[in-house]
Amino acid sequence: PEVGSAPILWKEVFVDAGLRMGAFGKVVVIGLVGLSFVPIAFIFWFAFIDYSSWRHQGDWWSIERWEQFGEGMNVYLRGAGAVATSLVFLAVAVRGAGVISGERDRHTLDVLLTTPLNAPTIVWGKWWGCILGMRWAWAWIFSLWVLTLAAGGVHPIMFPAAVVSIAIYASGFAWIGIFCSVQMRSTLRATMAAILMSIFFGGGYFLIFVVCCVLPLSFDLSLIHISEPTRLRRIS
């Protein structure tokens, strides 16, 4: 399509879309996406074909069978959907880590800065590119939701709620990647920093809390419980 009035966004969406990966990386991603749909076949098998797993009696087109299939799809979406969206959020951060540092590595940042575009326009175009440039990843998540909605696994009102929440998280992870890309001198450092920050803000802080607070406290309490009978025996 034509460049239009947003050249940075056009470049990020139609020229530098997605992640730069080799053949092995593409095979891994395609295999991961394919494996994410395999559980649907097992859920369908146990809900309609395998008679030993049926919790209700009746024909395969009965309401009970479809309710059982919908329950299985609900569990599937909660598991596979959470993993898929987490991976896409991490990919958005990694992509953002290379939008500025990648220009610097290719010696095109100076040329970009000499254009009539100001800095906010460039940064906002890069940010939109981090989100819209991952359209195939969003299509993956969208397909998981559409299949679950078709099976009756979730209420339709949850789809717009999921769209809003996913958009908020994706925008945050995109800013994490852009921040690392601006601060770091190389794309490799920016990528590693973006991954670490994404893991921390995505729930890694809770792991630090468990290791630094919960485990030491539980260890101290266990020592108290062990030493208390010994102290009582000495008193007696």
mmCIF file of N, CA and C in Angstrom, residues 111-218:
data_model
loop_
_atom_site.group_PDB
_atom_site.id
_atom_site.type_symbol
_atom_site.label_atom_id
_atom_site.label_comp_id
_atom_site.label_asym_id
_atom_site.label_seq_id
_atom_site.Cartn_x
_atom_site.Cartn_y
_atom_site.Cartn_z
ATOM 1 N N VAL A 111 19.840 9.123 9.503
ATOM 2 C CA VAL A 111 19.018 9.481 8.351
ATOM 3 C C VAL A 111 17.574 9.714 8.778
ATOM 4 N N LEU A 112 17.075 8.889 9.708
ATOM 5 C CA LEU A 112 15.713 9.053 10.185
ATOM 6 C C LEU A 112 15.534 10.364 10.945
ATOM 7 N N LEU A 113 16.554 10.750 11.708
ATOM 8 C CA LEU A 113 16.467 11.980 12.488
ATOM 9 C C LEU A 113 16.577 13.229 11.614
ATOM 10 N N THR A 114 17.118 13.106 10.418
ATOM 11 C CA THR A 114 17.224 14.258 9.525
ATOM 12 C C THR A 114 15.949 14.507 8.724
ATOM 13 N N THR A 115 14.970 13.622 8.835
ATOM 14 C CA THR A 115 13.701 13.825 8.136
ATOM 15 C C THR A 115 12.879 14.907 8.839
ATOM 16 N N PRO A 116 11.836 15.422 8.210
ATOM 17 C CA PRO A 116 10.993 16.437 8.865
ATOM 18 C C PRO A 116 10.203 15.911 10.064
ATOM 19 N N LEU A 117 10.226 14.606 10.296
ATOM 20 C CA LEU A 117 9.475 14.039 11.420
ATOM 21 C C LEU A 117 10.157 14.389 12.735
ATOM 22 N N ASN A 118 9.357 14.767 13.732
ATOM 23 C CA ASN A 118 9.927 15.064 15.044
ATOM 24 C C ASN A 118 10.031 13.783 15.869
ATOM 25 N N ALA A 119 10.665 13.883 17.024
ATOM 26 C CA ALA A 119 10.923 12.709 17.861
ATOM 27 C C ALA A 119 9.639 12.040 18.351
ATOM 28 N N PRO A 120 8.640 12.792 18.864
ATOM 29 C CA PRO A 120 7.405 12.113 19.292
ATOM 30 C C PRO A 120 6.724 11.333 18.168
ATOM 31 N N THR A 121 6.733 11.878 16.956
ATOM 32 C CA THR A 121 6.116 11.174 15.834
ATOM 33 C C THR A 121 6.839 9.864 15.542
ATOM 34 N N ILE A 122 8.166 9.901 15.613
ATOM 35 C CA ILE A 122 8.950 8.689 15.366
ATOM 36 C C ILE A 122 8.680 7.648 16.442
ATOM 37 N N VAL A 123 8.689 8.079 17.700
ATOM 38 C CA VAL A 123 8.501 7.129 18.799
ATOM 39 C C VAL A 123 7.095 6.545 18.779
ATOM 40 N N TRP A 124 6.093 7.387 18.564
ATOM 41 C CA TRP A 124 4.727 6.884 18.529
ATOM 42 C C TRP A 124 4.508 5.950 17.331
ATOM 43 N N GLY A 125 5.140 6.250 16.207
ATOM 44 C CA GLY A 125 5.054 5.344 15.063
ATOM 45 C C GLY A 125 5.693 4.005 15.357
ATOM 46 N N LYS A 126 6.823 4.023 16.057
ATOM 47 C CA LYS A 126 7.471 2.774 16.463
ATOM 48 C C LYS A 126 6.581 1.996 17.432
ATOM 49 N N TRP A 127 5.915 2.727 18.334
ATOM 50 C CA TRP A 127 5.062 2.058 19.317
ATOM 51 C C TRP A 127 3.875 1.379 18.638
ATOM 52 N N TRP A 128 3.222 2.102 17.737
ATOM 53 C CA TRP A 128 2.125 1.489 17.007
ATOM 54 C C TRP A 128 2.615 0.310 16.167
ATOM 55 N N GLY A 129 3.815 0.423 15.654
ATOM 56 C CA GLY A 129 4.363 -0.678 14.873
ATOM 57 C C GLY A 129 4.606 -1.923 15.698
ATOM 58 N N CYS A 130 5.000 -1.751 16.964
ATOM 59 C CA CYS A 130 5.202 -2.911 17.841
ATOM 60 C C CYS A 130 3.911 -3.691 18.041
ATOM 61 N N ILE A 131 2.792 -2.997 18.050
ATOM 62 C CA ILE A 131 1.507 -3.661 18.282
ATOM 63 C C ILE A 131 0.884 -4.156 16.979
ATOM 64 N N LEU A 132 0.783 -3.270 15.989
ATOM 65 C CA LEU A 132 0.138 -3.649 14.735
ATOM 66 C C LEU A 132 1.025 -4.537 13.877
ATOM 67 N N GLY A 133 2.336 -4.476 14.069
ATOM 68 C CA GLY A 133 3.229 -5.322 13.297
ATOM 69 C C GLY A 133 3.172 -6.786 13.684
ATOM 70 N N MET A 134 2.534 -7.102 14.822
ATOM 71 C CA MET A 134 2.394 -8.483 15.272
ATOM 72 C C MET A 134 1.015 -9.032 14.913
ATOM 73 N N ARG A 135 0.512 -8.694 13.736
ATOM 74 C CA ARG A 135 -0.865 -9.045 13.387
ATOM 75 C C ARG A 135 -1.078 -10.550 13.293
ATOM 76 N N TRP A 136 -0.054 -11.306 12.878
ATOM 77 C CA TRP A 136 -0.215 -12.754 12.819
ATOM 78 C C TRP A 136 -0.313 -13.354 14.215
ATOM 79 N N ALA A 137 0.398 -12.774 15.174
ATOM 80 C CA ALA A 137 0.290 -13.241 16.555
ATOM 81 C C ALA A 137 -1.094 -12.947 17.118
ATOM 82 N N TRP A 138 -1.627 -11.760 16.815
ATOM 83 C CA TRP A 138 -2.984 -11.451 17.276
ATOM 84 C C TRP A 138 -3.999 -12.345 16.602
ATOM 85 N N ALA A 139 -3.766 -12.719 15.352
ATOM 86 C CA ALA A 139 -4.678 -13.650 14.672
ATOM 87 C C ALA A 139 -4.660 -15.012 15.359
ATOM 88 N N TRP A 140 -3.504 -15.411 15.882
ATOM 89 C CA TRP A 140 -3.405 -16.677 16.626
ATOM 90 C C TRP A 140 -4.291 -16.639 17.870
ATOM 91 N N ILE A 141 -4.158 -15.578 18.655
ATOM 92 C CA ILE A 141 -4.966 -15.458 19.865
ATOM 93 C C ILE A 141 -6.449 -15.321 19.515
ATOM 94 N N PHE A 142 -6.751 -14.566 18.460
ATOM 95 C CA PHE A 142 -8.135 -14.381 18.040
ATOM 96 C C PHE A 142 -8.769 -15.712 17.653
ATOM 97 N N SER A 143 -8.010 -16.564 16.982
ATOM 98 C CA SER A 143 -8.551 -17.864 16.585
ATOM 99 C C SER A 143 -8.850 -18.734 17.795
ATOM 100 N N LEU A 144 -8.012 -18.672 18.833
ATOM 101 C CA LEU A 144 -8.295 -19.434 20.055
ATOM 102 C C LEU A 144 -9.612 -18.989 20.683
ATOM 103 N N TRP A 145 -9.837 -17.684 20.717
ATOM 104 C CA TRP A 145 -11.071 -17.163 21.307
ATOM 105 C C TRP A 145 -12.274 -17.503 20.444
ATOM 106 N N VAL A 146 -12.144 -17.423 19.133
ATOM 107 C CA VAL A 146 -13.274 -17.699 18.241
ATOM 108 C C VAL A 146 -13.692 -19.164 18.360
ATOM 109 N N LEU A 147 -12.744 -20.065 18.412
ATOM 110 C CA LEU A 147 -13.074 -21.488 18.556
ATOM 111 C C LEU A 147 -13.776 -21.763 19.879
ATOM 112 N N THR A 148 -13.293 -21.127 20.943
ATOM 113 C CA THR A 148 -13.919 -21.333 22.252
ATOM 114 C C THR A 148 -15.315 -20.725 22.298
ATOM 115 N N LEU A 149 -15.475 -19.539 21.697
ATOM 116 C CA LEU A 149 -16.806 -18.921 21.635
ATOM 117 C C LEU A 149 -17.772 -19.776 20.825
ATOM 118 N N ALA A 150 -17.309 -20.358 19.713
ATOM 119 C CA ALA A 150 -18.171 -21.201 18.884
ATOM 120 C C ALA A 150 -18.609 -22.450 19.634
ATOM 121 N N ALA A 151 -17.753 -22.961 20.523
ATOM 122 C CA ALA A 151 -18.098 -24.148 21.303
ATOM 123 C C ALA A 151 -18.912 -23.822 22.547
ATOM 124 N N GLY A 152 -19.133 -22.532 22.813
ATOM 125 C CA GLY A 152 -19.882 -22.147 23.999
ATOM 126 C C GLY A 152 -19.074 -22.235 25.275
ATOM 127 N N GLY A 153 -17.769 -22.140 25.159
ATOM 128 C CA GLY A 153 -16.916 -22.271 26.332
ATOM 129 C C GLY A 153 -16.854 -21.031 27.191
ATOM 130 N N VAL A 154 -17.087 -19.854 26.617
ATOM 131 C CA VAL A 154 -17.070 -18.598 27.359
ATOM 132 C C VAL A 154 -18.268 -17.760 26.931
ATOM 133 N N HIS A 155 -18.656 -16.846 27.801
ATOM 134 C CA HIS A 155 -19.753 -15.940 27.470
ATOM 135 C C HIS A 155 -19.258 -14.904 26.458
ATOM 136 N N PRO A 156 -20.085 -14.522 25.482
ATOM 137 C CA PRO A 156 -19.636 -13.558 24.468
ATOM 138 C C PRO A 156 -19.182 -12.220 25.029
ATOM 139 N N ILE A 157 -19.709 -11.825 26.185
ATOM 140 C CA ILE A 157 -19.312 -10.532 26.743
ATOM 141 C C ILE A 157 -17.859 -10.529 27.200
ATOM 142 N N MET A 158 -17.271 -11.726 27.390
ATOM 143 C CA MET A 158 -15.882 -11.795 27.823
ATOM 144 C C MET A 158 -14.913 -11.474 26.688
ATOM 145 N N PHE A 159 -15.375 -11.556 25.443
ATOM 146 C CA PHE A 159 -14.461 -11.274 24.327
ATOM 147 C C PHE A 159 -14.053 -9.801 24.287
ATOM 148 N N PRO A 160 -14.991 -8.830 24.322
ATOM 149 C CA PRO A 160 -14.531 -7.429 24.353
ATOM 150 C C PRO A 160 -13.723 -7.106 25.600
ATOM 151 N N ALA A 161 -14.061 -7.734 26.739
ATOM 152 C CA ALA A 161 -13.256 -7.511 27.944
ATOM 153 C C ALA A 161 -11.842 -8.007 27.747
ATOM 154 N N ALA A 162 -11.693 -9.155 27.083
ATOM 155 C CA ALA A 162 -10.352 -9.678 26.810
ATOM 156 C C ALA A 162 -9.595 -8.790 25.835
ATOM 157 N N VAL A 163 -10.305 -8.239 24.843
ATOM 158 C CA VAL A 163 -9.655 -7.349 23.875
ATOM 159 C C VAL A 163 -9.092 -6.114 24.575
ATOM 160 N N VAL A 164 -9.863 -5.530 25.483
ATOM 161 C CA VAL A 164 -9.407 -4.343 26.202
ATOM 162 C C VAL A 164 -8.203 -4.663 27.083
ATOM 163 N N SER A 165 -8.286 -5.760 27.836
ATOM 164 C CA SER A 165 -7.183 -6.102 28.731
ATOM 165 C C SER A 165 -5.918 -6.458 27.959
ATOM 166 N N ILE A 166 -6.057 -7.198 26.859
ATOM 167 C CA ILE A 166 -4.886 -7.565 26.055
ATOM 168 C C ILE A 166 -4.260 -6.321 25.433
ATOM 169 N N ALA A 167 -5.081 -5.371 24.978
ATOM 170 C CA ALA A 167 -4.547 -4.137 24.408
ATOM 171 C C ALA A 167 -3.770 -3.330 25.440
ATOM 172 N N ILE A 168 -4.259 -3.283 26.678
ATOM 173 C CA ILE A 168 -3.564 -2.546 27.729
ATOM 174 C C ILE A 168 -2.214 -3.185 28.034
ATOM 175 N N TYR A 169 -2.215 -4.494 28.198
ATOM 176 C CA TYR A 169 -0.951 -5.180 28.491
ATOM 177 C C TYR A 169 0.032 -5.070 27.330
ATOM 178 N N ALA A 170 -0.467 -5.209 26.098
ATOM 179 C CA ALA A 170 0.421 -5.128 24.936
ATOM 180 C C ALA A 170 1.053 -3.751 24.829
ATOM 181 N N SER A 171 0.287 -2.694 25.098
ATOM 182 C CA SER A 171 0.852 -1.346 25.039
ATOM 183 C C SER A 171 1.940 -1.168 26.096
ATOM 184 N N GLY A 172 1.719 -1.733 27.285
ATOM 185 C CA GLY A 172 2.736 -1.630 28.332
ATOM 186 C C GLY A 172 4.020 -2.351 27.966
ATOM 187 N N PHE A 173 3.915 -3.558 27.440
ATOM 188 C CA PHE A 173 5.111 -4.307 27.056
ATOM 189 C C PHE A 173 5.816 -3.651 25.872
ATOM 190 N N ALA A 174 5.059 -2.994 24.986
ATOM 191 C CA ALA A 174 5.691 -2.270 23.880
ATOM 192 C C ALA A 174 6.532 -1.116 24.399
ATOM 193 N N TRP A 175 6.032 -0.395 25.413
ATOM 194 C CA TRP A 175 6.817 0.697 25.993
ATOM 195 C C TRP A 175 8.044 0.179 26.726
ATOM 196 N N ILE A 176 7.955 -0.988 27.333
ATOM 197 C CA ILE A 176 9.137 -1.585 27.975
ATOM 198 C C ILE A 176 10.225 -1.822 26.936
ATOM 199 N N GLY A 177 9.843 -2.403 25.801
ATOM 200 C CA GLY A 177 10.831 -2.656 24.755
ATOM 201 C C GLY A 177 11.419 -1.386 24.179
ATOM 202 N N ILE A 178 10.576 -0.370 23.938
ATOM 203 C CA ILE A 178 11.078 0.887 23.391
ATOM 204 C C ILE A 178 11.999 1.580 24.386
ATOM 205 N N PHE A 179 11.659 1.554 25.669
ATOM 206 C CA PHE A 179 12.519 2.147 26.688
ATOM 207 C C PHE A 179 13.903 1.495 26.683
ATOM 208 N N CYS A 180 13.944 0.169 26.635
ATOM 209 C CA CYS A 180 15.232 -0.524 26.587
ATOM 210 C C CYS A 180 15.972 -0.221 25.292
ATOM 211 N N SER A 181 15.236 -0.075 24.189
ATOM 212 C CA SER A 181 15.879 0.207 22.908
ATOM 213 C C SER A 181 16.517 1.587 22.895
ATOM 214 N N VAL A 182 15.895 2.545 23.582
ATOM 215 C CA VAL A 182 16.447 3.898 23.640
ATOM 216 C C VAL A 182 17.647 3.966 24.574
ATOM 217 N N GLN A 183 17.588 3.245 25.689
ATOM 218 C CA GLN A 183 18.620 3.352 26.717
ATOM 219 C C GLN A 183 19.866 2.536 26.402
ATOM 220 N N MET A 184 19.707 1.388 25.757
ATOM 221 C CA MET A 184 20.836 0.501 25.497
ATOM 222 C C MET A 184 21.520 0.856 24.185
ATOM 223 N N ARG A 185 22.811 0.538 24.113
ATOM 224 C CA ARG A 185 23.601 0.897 22.942
ATOM 225 C C ARG A 185 23.520 -0.140 21.834
ATOM 226 N N SER A 186 23.131 -1.349 22.140
ATOM 227 C CA SER A 186 23.057 -2.399 21.127
ATOM 228 C C SER A 186 21.720 -3.118 21.241
ATOM 229 N N THR A 187 21.330 -3.750 20.149
ATOM 230 C CA THR A 187 20.062 -4.463 20.138
ATOM 231 C C THR A 187 20.091 -5.674 21.063
ATOM 232 N N LEU A 188 21.256 -6.335 21.162
ATOM 233 C CA LEU A 188 21.354 -7.500 22.036
ATOM 234 C C LEU A 188 21.121 -7.120 23.496
ATOM 235 N N ARG A 189 21.756 -6.049 23.941
ATOM 236 C CA ARG A 189 21.557 -5.594 25.320
ATOM 237 C C ARG A 189 20.119 -5.139 25.545
ATOM 238 N N ALA A 190 19.566 -4.447 24.577
ATOM 239 C CA ALA A 190 18.185 -3.996 24.717
ATOM 240 C C ALA A 190 17.224 -5.183 24.788
ATOM 241 N N THR A 191 17.479 -6.208 23.986
ATOM 242 C CA THR A 191 16.620 -7.383 24.001
ATOM 243 C C THR A 191 16.687 -8.110 25.337
ATOM 244 N N MET A 192 17.890 -8.316 25.856
ATOM 245 C CA MET A 192 18.036 -8.989 27.148
ATOM 246 C C MET A 192 17.391 -8.179 28.265
ATOM 247 N N ALA A 193 17.576 -6.860 28.245
ATOM 248 C CA ALA A 193 16.960 -6.011 29.264
ATOM 249 C C ALA A 193 15.439 -6.050 29.152
ATOM 250 N N ALA A 194 14.910 -6.049 27.928
ATOM 251 C CA ALA A 194 13.464 -6.098 27.741
ATOM 252 C C ALA A 194 12.886 -7.421 28.239
ATOM 253 N N ILE A 195 13.594 -8.507 27.998
ATOM 254 C CA ILE A 195 13.118 -9.812 28.471
ATOM 255 C C ILE A 195 13.094 -9.853 29.994
ATOM 256 N N LEU A 196 14.161 -9.381 30.631
ATOM 257 C CA LEU A 196 14.225 -9.395 32.094
ATOM 258 C C LEU A 196 13.163 -8.487 32.705
ATOM 259 N N MET A 197 12.995 -7.287 32.136
ATOM 260 C CA MET A 197 11.985 -6.379 32.668
ATOM 261 C C MET A 197 10.578 -6.920 32.440
ATOM 262 N N SER A 198 10.354 -7.564 31.313
ATOM 263 C CA SER A 198 9.033 -8.128 31.045
ATOM 264 C C SER A 198 8.713 -9.254 32.019
ATOM 265 N N ILE A 199 9.706 -10.098 32.288
ATOM 266 C CA ILE A 199 9.486 -11.179 33.252
ATOM 267 C C ILE A 199 9.233 -10.613 34.643
ATOM 268 N N PHE A 200 9.960 -9.564 35.009
ATOM 269 C CA PHE A 200 9.789 -8.977 36.340
ATOM 270 C C PHE A 200 8.408 -8.353 36.491
ATOM 271 N N PHE A 201 8.037 -7.483 35.550
ATOM 272 C CA PHE A 201 6.746 -6.813 35.652
ATOM 273 C C PHE A 201 5.579 -7.735 35.320
ATOM 274 N N GLY A 202 5.857 -8.857 34.646
ATOM 275 C CA GLY A 202 4.802 -9.806 34.334
ATOM 276 C C GLY A 202 4.521 -10.813 35.430
ATOM 277 N N GLY A 203 5.202 -10.697 36.554
ATOM 278 C CA GLY A 203 4.975 -11.612 37.672
ATOM 279 C C GLY A 203 6.243 -12.075 38.349
ATOM 280 N N GLY A 204 7.403 -11.704 37.818
ATOM 281 C CA GLY A 204 8.647 -12.116 38.443
ATOM 282 C C GLY A 204 8.883 -11.508 39.801
ATOM 283 N N TYR A 205 8.293 -10.336 40.033
ATOM 284 C CA TYR A 205 8.436 -9.702 41.342
ATOM 285 C C TYR A 205 7.834 -10.568 42.439
ATOM 286 N N PHE A 206 6.776 -11.332 42.106
ATOM 287 C CA PHE A 206 6.167 -12.219 43.092
ATOM 288 C C PHE A 206 7.117 -13.353 43.455
ATOM 289 N N LEU A 207 7.882 -13.845 42.467
ATOM 290 C CA LEU A 207 8.872 -14.887 42.743
ATOM 291 C C LEU A 207 9.959 -14.364 43.674
ATOM 292 N N ILE A 208 10.384 -13.116 43.461
ATOM 293 C CA ILE A 208 11.379 -12.518 44.359
ATOM 294 C C ILE A 208 10.807 -12.381 45.766
ATOM 295 N N PHE A 209 9.532 -12.006 45.854
ATOM 296 C CA PHE A 209 8.886 -11.897 47.167
ATOM 297 C C PHE A 209 8.845 -13.251 47.868
ATOM 298 N N VAL A 210 8.561 -14.300 47.118
ATOM 299 C CA VAL A 210 8.501 -15.639 47.711
ATOM 300 C C VAL A 210 9.869 -16.070 48.198
ATOM 301 N N VAL A 211 10.897 -15.833 47.372
ATOM 302 C CA VAL A 211 12.248 -16.285 47.736
ATOM 303 C C VAL A 211 12.809 -15.475 48.901
ATOM 304 N N CYS A 212 12.560 -14.168 48.914
ATOM 305 C CA CYS A 212 13.175 -13.296 49.922
ATOM 306 C C CYS A 212 12.366 -13.181 51.209
ATOM 307 N N CYS A 213 11.059 -13.416 51.156
ATOM 308 C CA CYS A 213 10.214 -13.191 52.340
ATOM 309 C C CYS A 213 9.507 -14.456 52.813
ATOM 310 N N VAL A 214 8.791 -15.109 51.895
ATOM 311 C CA VAL A 214 7.969 -16.242 52.307
ATOM 312 C C VAL A 214 8.821 -17.424 52.751
ATOM 313 N N LEU A 215 9.819 -17.799 51.946
ATOM 314 C CA LEU A 215 10.651 -18.951 52.298
ATOM 315 C C LEU A 215 11.450 -18.731 53.581
ATOM 316 N N PRO A 216 12.117 -17.565 53.785
ATOM 317 C CA PRO A 216 12.813 -17.370 55.069
ATOM 318 C C PRO A 216 11.876 -17.412 56.269
ATOM 319 N N LEU A 217 10.677 -16.825 56.137
ATOM 320 C CA LEU A 217 9.732 -16.855 57.245
ATOM 321 C C LEU A 217 9.252 -18.265 57.534
ATOM 322 N N SER A 218 8.966 -19.033 56.505
ATOM 323 C CA SER A 218 8.542 -20.412 56.716
ATOM 324 C C SER A 218 9.654 -21.252 57.322
#
